[in-house]
Coordinates of C-alpha atoms and ligand atoms in Angstrom, one line a residue:
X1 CA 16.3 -21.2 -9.7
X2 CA 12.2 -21.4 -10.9
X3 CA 11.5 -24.9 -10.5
X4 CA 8.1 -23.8 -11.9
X5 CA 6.9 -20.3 -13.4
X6 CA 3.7 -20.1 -15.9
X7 CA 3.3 -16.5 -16.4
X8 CA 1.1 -15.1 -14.0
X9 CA 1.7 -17.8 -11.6
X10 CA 3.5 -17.3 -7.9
X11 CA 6.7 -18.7 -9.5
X12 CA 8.1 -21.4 -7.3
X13 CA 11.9 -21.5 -6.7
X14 CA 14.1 -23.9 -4.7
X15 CA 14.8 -23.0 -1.4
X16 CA 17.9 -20.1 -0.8
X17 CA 20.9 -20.8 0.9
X18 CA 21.3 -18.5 3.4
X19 CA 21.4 -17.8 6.7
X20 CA 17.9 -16.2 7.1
X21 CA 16.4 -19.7 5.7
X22 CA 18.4 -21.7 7.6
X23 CA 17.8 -20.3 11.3
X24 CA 13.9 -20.1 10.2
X25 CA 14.3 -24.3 9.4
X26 CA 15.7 -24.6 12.6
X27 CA 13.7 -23.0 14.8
X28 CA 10.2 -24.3 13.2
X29 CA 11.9 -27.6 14.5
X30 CA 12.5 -26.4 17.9
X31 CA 8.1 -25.1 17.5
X32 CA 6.8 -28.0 15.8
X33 CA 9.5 -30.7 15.9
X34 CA 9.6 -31.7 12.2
X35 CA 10.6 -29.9 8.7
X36 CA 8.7 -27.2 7.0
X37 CA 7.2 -28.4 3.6
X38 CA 7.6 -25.3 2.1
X39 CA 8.2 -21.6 2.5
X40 CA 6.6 -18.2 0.9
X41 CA 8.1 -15.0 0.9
X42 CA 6.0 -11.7 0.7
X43 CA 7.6 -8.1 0.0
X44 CA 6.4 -4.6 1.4
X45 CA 6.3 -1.9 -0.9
X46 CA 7.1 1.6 -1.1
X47 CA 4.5 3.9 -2.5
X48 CA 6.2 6.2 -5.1
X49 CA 3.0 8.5 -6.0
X50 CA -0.7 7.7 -6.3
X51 CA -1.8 7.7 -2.2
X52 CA -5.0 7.2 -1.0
X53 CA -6.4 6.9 -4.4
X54 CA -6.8 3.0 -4.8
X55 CA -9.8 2.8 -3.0
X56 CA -11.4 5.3 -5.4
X57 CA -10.7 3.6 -8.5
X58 CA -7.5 5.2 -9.3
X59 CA -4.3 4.0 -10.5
X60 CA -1.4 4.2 -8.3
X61 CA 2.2 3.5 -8.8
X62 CA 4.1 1.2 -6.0
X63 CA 7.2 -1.0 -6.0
X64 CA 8.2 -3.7 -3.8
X65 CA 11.3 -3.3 -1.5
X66 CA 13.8 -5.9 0.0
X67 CA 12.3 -5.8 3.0
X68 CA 9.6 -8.6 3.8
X69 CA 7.5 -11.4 5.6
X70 CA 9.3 -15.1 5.6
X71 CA 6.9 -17.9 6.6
X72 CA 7.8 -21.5 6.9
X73 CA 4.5 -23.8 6.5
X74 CA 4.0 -27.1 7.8
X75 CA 1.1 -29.6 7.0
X76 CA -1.3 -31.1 9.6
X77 CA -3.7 -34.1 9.6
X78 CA -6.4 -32.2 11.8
X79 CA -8.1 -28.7 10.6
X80 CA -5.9 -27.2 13.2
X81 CA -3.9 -23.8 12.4
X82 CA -1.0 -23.0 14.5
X83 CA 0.8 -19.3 14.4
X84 CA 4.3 -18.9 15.8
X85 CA 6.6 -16.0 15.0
X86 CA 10.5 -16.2 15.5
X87 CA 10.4 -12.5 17.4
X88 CA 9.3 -13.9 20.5
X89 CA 7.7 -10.1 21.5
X90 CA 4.9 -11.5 19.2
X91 CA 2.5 -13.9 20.9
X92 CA 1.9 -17.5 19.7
X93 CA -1.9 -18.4 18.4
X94 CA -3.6 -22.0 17.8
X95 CA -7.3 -22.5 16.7
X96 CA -9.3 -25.0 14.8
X97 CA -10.3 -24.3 11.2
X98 CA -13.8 -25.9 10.5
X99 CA -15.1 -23.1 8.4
X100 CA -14.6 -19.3 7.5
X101 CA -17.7 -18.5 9.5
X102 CA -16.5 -19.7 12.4
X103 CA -12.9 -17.8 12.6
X104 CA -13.4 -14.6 14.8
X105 CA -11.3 -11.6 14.1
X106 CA -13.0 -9.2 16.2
X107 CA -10.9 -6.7 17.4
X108 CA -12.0 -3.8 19.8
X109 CA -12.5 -0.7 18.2
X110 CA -9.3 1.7 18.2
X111 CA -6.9 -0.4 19.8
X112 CA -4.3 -2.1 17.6
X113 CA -4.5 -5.3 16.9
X114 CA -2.8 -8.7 18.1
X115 CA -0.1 -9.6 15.0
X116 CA -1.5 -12.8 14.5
X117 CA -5.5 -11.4 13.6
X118 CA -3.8 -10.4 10.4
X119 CA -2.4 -14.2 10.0
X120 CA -6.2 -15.3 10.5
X121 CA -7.4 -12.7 7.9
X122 CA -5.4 -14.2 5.3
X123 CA -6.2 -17.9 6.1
X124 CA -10.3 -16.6 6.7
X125 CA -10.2 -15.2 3.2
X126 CA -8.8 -18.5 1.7
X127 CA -10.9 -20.9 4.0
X128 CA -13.9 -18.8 2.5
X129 CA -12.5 -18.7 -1.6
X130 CA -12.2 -22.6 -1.0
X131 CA -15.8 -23.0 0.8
X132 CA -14.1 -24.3 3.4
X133 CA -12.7 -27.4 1.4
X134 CA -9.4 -28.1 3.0
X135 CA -7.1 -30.8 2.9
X136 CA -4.4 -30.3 5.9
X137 CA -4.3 -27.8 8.5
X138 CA -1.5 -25.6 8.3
X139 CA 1.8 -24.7 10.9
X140 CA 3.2 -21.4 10.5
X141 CA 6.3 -19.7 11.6
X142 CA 6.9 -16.3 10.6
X143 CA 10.0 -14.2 10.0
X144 CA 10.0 -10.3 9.0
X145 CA 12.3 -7.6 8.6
X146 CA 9.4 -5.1 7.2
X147 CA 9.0 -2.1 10.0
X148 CA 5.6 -2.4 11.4
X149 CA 2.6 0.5 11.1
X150 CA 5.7 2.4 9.0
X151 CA 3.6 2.8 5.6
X152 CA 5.7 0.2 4.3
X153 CA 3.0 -2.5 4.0
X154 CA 3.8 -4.6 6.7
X155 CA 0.4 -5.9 7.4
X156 CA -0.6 -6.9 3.9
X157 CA 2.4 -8.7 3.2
X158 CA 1.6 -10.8 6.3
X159 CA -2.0 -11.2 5.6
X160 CA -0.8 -12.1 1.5
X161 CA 2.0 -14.1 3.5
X162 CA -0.9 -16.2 5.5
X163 CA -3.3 -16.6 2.5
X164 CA -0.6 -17.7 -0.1
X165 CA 0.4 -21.0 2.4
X166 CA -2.8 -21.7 3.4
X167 CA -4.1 -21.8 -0.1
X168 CA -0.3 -23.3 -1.4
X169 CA -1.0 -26.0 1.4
X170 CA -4.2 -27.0 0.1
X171 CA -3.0 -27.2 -3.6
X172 CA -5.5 -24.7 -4.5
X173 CA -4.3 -23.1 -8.1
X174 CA -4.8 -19.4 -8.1
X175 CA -3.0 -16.9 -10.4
X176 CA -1.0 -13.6 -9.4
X177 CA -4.2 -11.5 -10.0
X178 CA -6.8 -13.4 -8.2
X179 CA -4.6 -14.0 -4.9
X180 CA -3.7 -10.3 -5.2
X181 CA -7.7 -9.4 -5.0
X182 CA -8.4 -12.3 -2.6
X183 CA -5.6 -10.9 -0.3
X184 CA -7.0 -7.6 -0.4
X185 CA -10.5 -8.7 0.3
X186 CA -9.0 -10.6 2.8
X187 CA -7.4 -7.6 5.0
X188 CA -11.1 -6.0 5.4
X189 CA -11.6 -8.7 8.2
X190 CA -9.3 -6.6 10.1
X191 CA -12.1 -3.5 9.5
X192 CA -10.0 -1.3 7.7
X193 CA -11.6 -0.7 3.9
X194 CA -8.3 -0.6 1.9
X195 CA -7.5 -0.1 -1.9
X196 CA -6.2 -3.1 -2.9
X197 CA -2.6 -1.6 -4.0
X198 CA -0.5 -3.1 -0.9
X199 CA -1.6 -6.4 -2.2
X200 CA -1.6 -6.2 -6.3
X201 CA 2.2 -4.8 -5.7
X202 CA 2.9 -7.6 -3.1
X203 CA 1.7 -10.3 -5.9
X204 CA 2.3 -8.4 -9.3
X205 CA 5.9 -6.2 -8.6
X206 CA 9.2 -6.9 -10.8
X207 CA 12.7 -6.4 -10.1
X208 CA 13.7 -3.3 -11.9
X209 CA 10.6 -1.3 -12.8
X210 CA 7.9 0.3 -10.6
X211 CA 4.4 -0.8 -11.5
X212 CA 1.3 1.2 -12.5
X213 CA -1.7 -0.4 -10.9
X214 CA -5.1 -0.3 -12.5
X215 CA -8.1 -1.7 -11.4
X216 CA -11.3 -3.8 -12.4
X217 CA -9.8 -5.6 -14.0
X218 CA -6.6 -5.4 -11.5
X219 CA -3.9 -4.8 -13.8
X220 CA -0.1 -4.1 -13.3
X221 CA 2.6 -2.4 -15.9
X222 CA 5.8 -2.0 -15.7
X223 CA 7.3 1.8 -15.4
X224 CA 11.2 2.2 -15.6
X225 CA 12.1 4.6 -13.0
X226 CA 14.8 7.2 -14.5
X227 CA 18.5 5.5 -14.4
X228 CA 19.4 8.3 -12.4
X229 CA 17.2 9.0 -9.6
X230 CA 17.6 7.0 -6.1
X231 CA 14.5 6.3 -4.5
X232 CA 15.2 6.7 -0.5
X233 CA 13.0 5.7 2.2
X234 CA 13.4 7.4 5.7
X235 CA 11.5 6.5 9.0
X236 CA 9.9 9.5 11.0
X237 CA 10.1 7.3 14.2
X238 CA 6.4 7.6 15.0
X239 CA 4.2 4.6 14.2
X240 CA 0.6 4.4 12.8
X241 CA -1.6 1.9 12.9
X242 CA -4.2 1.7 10.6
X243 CA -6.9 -0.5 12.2
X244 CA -6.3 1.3 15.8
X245 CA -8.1 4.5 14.5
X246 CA -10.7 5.7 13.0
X247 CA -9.4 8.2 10.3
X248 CA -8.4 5.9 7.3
X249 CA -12.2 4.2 7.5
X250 CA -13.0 8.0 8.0
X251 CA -11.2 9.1 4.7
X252 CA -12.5 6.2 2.5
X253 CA -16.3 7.0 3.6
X254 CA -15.8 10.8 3.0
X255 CA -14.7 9.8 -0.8
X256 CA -17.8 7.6 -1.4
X257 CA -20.2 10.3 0.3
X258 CA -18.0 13.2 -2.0
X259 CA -18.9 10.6 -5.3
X260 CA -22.9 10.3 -4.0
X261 CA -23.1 13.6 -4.0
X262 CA -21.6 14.7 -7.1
X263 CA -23.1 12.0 -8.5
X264 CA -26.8 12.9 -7.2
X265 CA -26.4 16.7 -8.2
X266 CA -24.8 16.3 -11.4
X267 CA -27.0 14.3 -13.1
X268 CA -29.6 13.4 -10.5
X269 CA -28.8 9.8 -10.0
X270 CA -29.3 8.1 -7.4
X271 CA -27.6 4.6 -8.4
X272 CA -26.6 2.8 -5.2
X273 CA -23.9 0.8 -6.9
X274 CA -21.8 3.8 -7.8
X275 CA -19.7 4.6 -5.0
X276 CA -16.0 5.5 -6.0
X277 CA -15.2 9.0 -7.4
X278 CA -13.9 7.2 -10.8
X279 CA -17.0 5.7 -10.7
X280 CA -18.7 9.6 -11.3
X281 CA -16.3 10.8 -13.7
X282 CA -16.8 7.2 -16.0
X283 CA -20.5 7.8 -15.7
X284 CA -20.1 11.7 -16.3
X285 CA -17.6 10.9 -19.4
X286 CA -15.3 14.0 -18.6
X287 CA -11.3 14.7 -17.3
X288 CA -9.9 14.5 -14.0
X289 CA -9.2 18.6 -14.8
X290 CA -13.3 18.6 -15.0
X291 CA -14.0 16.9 -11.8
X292 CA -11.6 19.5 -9.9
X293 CA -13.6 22.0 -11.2
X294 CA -17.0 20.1 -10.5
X295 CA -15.6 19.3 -6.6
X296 CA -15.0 23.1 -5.9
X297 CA -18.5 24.1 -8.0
X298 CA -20.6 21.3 -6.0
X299 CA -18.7 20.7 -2.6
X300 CA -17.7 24.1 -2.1
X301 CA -18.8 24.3 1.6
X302 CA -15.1 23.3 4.1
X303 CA -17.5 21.1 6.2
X304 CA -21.0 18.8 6.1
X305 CA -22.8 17.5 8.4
X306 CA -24.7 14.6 8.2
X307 CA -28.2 16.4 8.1
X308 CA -26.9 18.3 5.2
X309 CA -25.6 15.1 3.2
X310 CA -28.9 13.2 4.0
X311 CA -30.8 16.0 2.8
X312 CA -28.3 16.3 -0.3
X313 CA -28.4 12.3 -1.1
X314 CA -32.5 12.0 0.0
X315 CA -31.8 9.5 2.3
X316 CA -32.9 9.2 5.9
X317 CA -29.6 8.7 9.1
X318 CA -30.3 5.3 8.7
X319 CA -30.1 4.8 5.0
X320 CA -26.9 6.4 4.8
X321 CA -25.8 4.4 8.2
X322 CA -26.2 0.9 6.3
X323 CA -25.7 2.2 2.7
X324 CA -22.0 4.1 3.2
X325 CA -20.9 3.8 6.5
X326 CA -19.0 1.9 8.1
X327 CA -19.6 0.8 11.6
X328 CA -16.8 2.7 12.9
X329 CA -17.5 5.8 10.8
X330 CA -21.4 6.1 11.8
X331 CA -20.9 8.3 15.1
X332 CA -19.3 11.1 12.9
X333 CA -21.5 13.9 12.4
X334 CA -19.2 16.2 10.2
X335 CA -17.7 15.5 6.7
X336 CA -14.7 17.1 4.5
X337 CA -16.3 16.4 1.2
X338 CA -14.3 19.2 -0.8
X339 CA -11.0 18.9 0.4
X340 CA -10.9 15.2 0.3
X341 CA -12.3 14.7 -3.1
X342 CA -9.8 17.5 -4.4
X343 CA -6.8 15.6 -3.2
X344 CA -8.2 12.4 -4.9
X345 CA -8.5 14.1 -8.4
X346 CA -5.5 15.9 -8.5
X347 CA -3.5 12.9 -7.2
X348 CA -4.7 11.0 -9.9
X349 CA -4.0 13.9 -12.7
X350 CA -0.3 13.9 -10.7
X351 CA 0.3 10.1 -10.9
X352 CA -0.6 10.3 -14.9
X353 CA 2.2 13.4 -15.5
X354 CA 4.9 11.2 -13.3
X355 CA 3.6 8.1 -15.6
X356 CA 4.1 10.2 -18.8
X357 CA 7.4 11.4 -18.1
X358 CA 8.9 8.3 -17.1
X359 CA 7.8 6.9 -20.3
X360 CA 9.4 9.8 -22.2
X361 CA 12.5 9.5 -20.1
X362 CA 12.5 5.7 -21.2
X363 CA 11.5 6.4 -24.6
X364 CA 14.9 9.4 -24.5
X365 CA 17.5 6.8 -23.1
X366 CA 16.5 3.9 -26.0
X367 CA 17.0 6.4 -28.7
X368 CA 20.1 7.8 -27.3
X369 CA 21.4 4.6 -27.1
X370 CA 20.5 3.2 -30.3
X371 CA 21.5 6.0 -31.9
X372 CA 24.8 6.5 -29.5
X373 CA 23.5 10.3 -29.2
X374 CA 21.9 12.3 -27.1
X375 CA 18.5 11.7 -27.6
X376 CA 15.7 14.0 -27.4
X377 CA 16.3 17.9 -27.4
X378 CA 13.9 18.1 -24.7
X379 CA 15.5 16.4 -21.8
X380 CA 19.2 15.3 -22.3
X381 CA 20.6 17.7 -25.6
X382 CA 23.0 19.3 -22.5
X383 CA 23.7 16.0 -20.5
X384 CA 23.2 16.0 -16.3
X385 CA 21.9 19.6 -16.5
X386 CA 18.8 18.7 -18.2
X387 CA 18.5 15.0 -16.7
X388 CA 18.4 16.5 -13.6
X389 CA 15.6 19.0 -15.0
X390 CA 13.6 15.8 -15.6
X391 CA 14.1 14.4 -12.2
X392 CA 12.5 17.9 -10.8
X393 CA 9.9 17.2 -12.5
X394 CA 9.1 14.5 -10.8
X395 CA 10.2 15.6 -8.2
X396 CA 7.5 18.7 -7.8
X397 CA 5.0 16.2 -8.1
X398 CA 6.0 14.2 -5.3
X399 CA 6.0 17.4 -3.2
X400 CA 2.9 18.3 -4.7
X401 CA 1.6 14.9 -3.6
X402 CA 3.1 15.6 0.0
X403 CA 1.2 18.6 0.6
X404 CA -2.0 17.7 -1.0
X405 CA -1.9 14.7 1.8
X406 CA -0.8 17.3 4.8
X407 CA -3.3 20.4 3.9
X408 CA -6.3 18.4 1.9
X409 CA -6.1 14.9 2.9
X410 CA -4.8 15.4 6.8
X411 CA -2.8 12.5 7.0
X412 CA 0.9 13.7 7.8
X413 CA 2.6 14.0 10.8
X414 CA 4.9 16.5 12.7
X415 CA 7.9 14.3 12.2
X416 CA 6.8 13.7 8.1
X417 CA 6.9 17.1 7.6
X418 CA 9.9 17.9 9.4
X419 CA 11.6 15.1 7.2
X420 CA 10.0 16.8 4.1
X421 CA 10.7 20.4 4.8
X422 CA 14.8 19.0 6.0
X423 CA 15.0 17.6 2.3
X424 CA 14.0 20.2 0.4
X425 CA 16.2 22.2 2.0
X426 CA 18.9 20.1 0.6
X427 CA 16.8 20.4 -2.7
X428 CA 15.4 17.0 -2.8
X429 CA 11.6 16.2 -3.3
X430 CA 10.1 13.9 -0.6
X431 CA 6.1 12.6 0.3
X432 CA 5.1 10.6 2.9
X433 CA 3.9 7.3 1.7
X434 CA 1.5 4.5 2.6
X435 CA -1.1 5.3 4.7
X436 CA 0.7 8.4 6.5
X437 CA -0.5 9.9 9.9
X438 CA 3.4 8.7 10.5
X439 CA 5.5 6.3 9.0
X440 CA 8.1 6.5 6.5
X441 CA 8.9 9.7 3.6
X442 CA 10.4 8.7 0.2
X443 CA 12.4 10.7 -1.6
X444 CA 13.2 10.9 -4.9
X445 CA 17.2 11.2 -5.3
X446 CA 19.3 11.9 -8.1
X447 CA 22.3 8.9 -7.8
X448 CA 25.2 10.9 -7.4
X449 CA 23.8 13.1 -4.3
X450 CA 21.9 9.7 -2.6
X451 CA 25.1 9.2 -0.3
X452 CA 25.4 12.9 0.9
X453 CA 21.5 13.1 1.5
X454 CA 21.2 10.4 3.5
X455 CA 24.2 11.4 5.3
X456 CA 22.4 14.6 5.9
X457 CA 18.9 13.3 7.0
X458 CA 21.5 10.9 9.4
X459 CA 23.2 13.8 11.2
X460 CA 20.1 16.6 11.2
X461 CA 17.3 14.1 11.6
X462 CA 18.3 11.1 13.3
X463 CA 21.5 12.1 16.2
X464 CA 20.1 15.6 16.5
X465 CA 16.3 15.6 16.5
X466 CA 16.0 12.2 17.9
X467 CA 19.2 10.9 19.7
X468 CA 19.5 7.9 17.5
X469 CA 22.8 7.1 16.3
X470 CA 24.6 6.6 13.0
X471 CA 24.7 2.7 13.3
X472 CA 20.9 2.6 14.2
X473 CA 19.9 5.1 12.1
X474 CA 20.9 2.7 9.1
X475 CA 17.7 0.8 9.8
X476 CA 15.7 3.9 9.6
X477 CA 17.3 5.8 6.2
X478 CA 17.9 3.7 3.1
X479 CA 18.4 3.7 -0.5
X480 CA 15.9 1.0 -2.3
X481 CA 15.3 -0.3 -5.8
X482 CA 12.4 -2.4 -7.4
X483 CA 12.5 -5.6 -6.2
X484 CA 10.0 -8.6 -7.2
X485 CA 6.9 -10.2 -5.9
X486 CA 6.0 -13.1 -3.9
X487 CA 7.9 -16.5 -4.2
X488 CA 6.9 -19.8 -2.6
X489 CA 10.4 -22.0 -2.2
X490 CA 10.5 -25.4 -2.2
Ligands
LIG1 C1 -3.0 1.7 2.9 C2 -4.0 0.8 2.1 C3 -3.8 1.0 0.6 C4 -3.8 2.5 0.2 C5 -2.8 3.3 1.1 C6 -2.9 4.8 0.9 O1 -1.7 1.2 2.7 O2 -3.9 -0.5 2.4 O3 -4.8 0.3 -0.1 O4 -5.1 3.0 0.3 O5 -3.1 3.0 2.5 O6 -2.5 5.0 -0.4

């Protein structure tokens, strides 16, 4: 039940009765030896189509999932924060909290870090949106069921998890938008320069319906997904973690040097402010369809160096060093302009044709049912023959997606593909999602062929390839819908 919900607010609900809540009471007594005030809940998401676009100004199009990140808060007298997590594998943390300046995140470049960095990248973020005005120091005992470095958005909705109690604690009034962006600001402590999609879904999602994501100003609509189509999510068993590499900083830096450049030859400008590949086409006033052709007219070389793009940008080493790299990104002296630009482009033009025919889909079912007919000629005049027309449609796009990220973007893994190349055989589309370099595939389903799929990926994936069996593979294969954002309870 909302015991409060303005629109556009975190709603706050009264506190579930179920087990989950109850053992997480309990053991914050056992930690801190008193009740928590108040607990927030944080999903993951799954990524249908739209990867590695975010950070260039594009629109993607996530939903939440069931899974998620549980936190019981406490208040405390003293500026004091104190991190505990119910899996005891994950270490316990206490610090004081005077100001934003003074909480250290460093983290050793390319090894993963400690859990509990991403707890202190949320609270840094708030302390520093509040200018360090606090009222209570905060106890914290996490809870989460979301796979971690599984491109399921485990570490946002931990860092969105941290910066929602810290800033619920202090009575601080922000709505869904602004935590969303503060959140994703938040996350760059950690050093990786993320879109801010993890976050706007974590904040902005709705049972039901996926959401397109625009940006400045962040933005979220509601898509209907296609009655029948199942949206599965399977685990390749091989983790990646984003911060513990170079490659996703890597990826993000090619895109900016790919908009300089096509920015600098196209019309000669040489406006430091522009840096994101929407950025160009705005300023250019053209199509996506344009820009591919631009990219392979302008980039067309399959590798730069950096004394090519200095020379191409007019800029000395150090000028581009401090103007569009980052610090783990300035040792690398080659660049895949072309290739990575390409992806971003096309992406984009394939998350717009998904968008448009899930709106046509939606637009088909309301007249059939108003009009108890069929619909539209188009995509239901002969019933599941064509439905399942429309759902290949959507599905080639998500394949489309897939390789785009294997061949252009260099992101997959072994193990993706294998999952991919295993469902198409069964004639189902898949894509990796999140991040990649491992992680999870989703798969887009029609309803009545969801059970025998996942059966499938359970026996030729799961107990063959990898020995796993049928109970455990449950954990790693499953069927999910759109589920809603971010909740305190109370
Ligand atoms: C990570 C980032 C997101 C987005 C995806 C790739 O999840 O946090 O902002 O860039 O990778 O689409």
């Amino acid at each position: 039940m909302n015991i409060h919900c303005k629109s556009n607010e975190v709603p706050v609900q009264s506190i579930p009765n179920s087990e989950r809540m109850r053992t997480l009471k309990d053991i914050f007594m056992v930690e801190f030896g008193c009740n928590p005030s108040f607990f927030a809940r944080v999903p993951g998401r799954v990524n249908i189509i739209g990867e590695h676009i975010d950070y260039c100004g594009y629109p993607v199009l996530p939903m939440a999932i069931e899974q998620d990140i549980l936190v019981a808060a406490g208040l405390l007298d003293e500026p004091k924060l104190c991190i505990r997590n119910v899996n005891k594998k994950y270490e316990s943390f206490d610090v004081k909290i005077n100001t934003f300046e003074e909480l250290q995140i460093e983290n050793d470049q390319n090894e993963k870090p400690n859990w509990y960095k991403y707890v202190l990248c949320g609270i840094k973020g708030a302390l520093e949106h509040l200018n360090n005005k606090k009222s209570s120091g905060v106890q914290l005992l996490f809870d989460g069921n979301i796979p971690p470095a599984s491109g399921l958005s485990s570490s946002s909705a931990l860092v969105s998890a941290a910066c929602l109690s810290f800033l619920y604690a202090q009575k601080a009034h922000l709505n869904k938008t602004e935590i969303a962006s503060l959140c994703a600001k938040s996350e760059r402590y950690i050093g990786t320069h993320g879109g801010g999609m993890d976050q706007a879904i974590a904040f902005l999602a709705e049972r039901y319906s996926a959401q397109y994501i625009t940006w400045q100003p962040l933005k979220a609509t509601p898509v209907a997904l296609p009655e029948d189509a199942t949206f599965v999510v399977a685990h390749c068993l091989a983790e990646a973690n984003k911060a513990a590499t170079d490659d996703f900083n890597q990826r993000v830096m090619e895109c900016r040097l790919a908009a300089k450049i096509l920015l600098k030859v196209s019309n000669g400008d040489k406006n430091h402010k522009i840096t994101t590949l929407r950025e160009v086409q705005e300023t250019l006033r053209t199509t996506l369809e344009d820009m591919v052709n631009l990219v392979h007219k302008q980039l067309p070389k399959d590798i730069y160096t950096k004394d090519e793009i200095c020379t191409l940008l007019e800029v000395s080493e150090k000028e581009l060093d401090s103007l569009y790299l980052s610090p783990n990104t300035k040792h690398f002296k080659e660049f895949k302009l072309k290739q990575r630009a390409l992806h971003v482009y096309e992406e984009a033009i394939r998350v717009e044709s998904f968008r448009k025919v899930c709106l046509e889909v939606l637009r088909d079912e309301k007249i059939r049912k108003s009009n108890g007919t069929n619909g539209s000629d188009k995509t239901y005049e002969n019933g599941n023959g064509n439905k399942h027309k429309t759902l290949e449609i959507l599905g080639k796009l998500m394949s489309a997606s897939h390789e785009s990220l294997k061949n252009l973007y260099e992101c997959s893994h072994p193990n993706l593909d294998y999952l991919v190349d295993l469902s198409k055989k069964m004639g189902i589309h898949s894509r990796l999602t999140g991040a990649g370099w491992a992680g999870c595939i989703v798969a887009l389903c029609p309803k009545d062929k969801t059970e025998d799929y996942i059966q499938m990926l359970k026996e030729e994936f799961y107990s063959k390839q990898c020995n796993v069996d049928k109970d455990k593979a449950k954990h790693y294969v499953f069927a999910t819908s759109p589920n809603h954002g971010a909740v305190i309870f109370k």
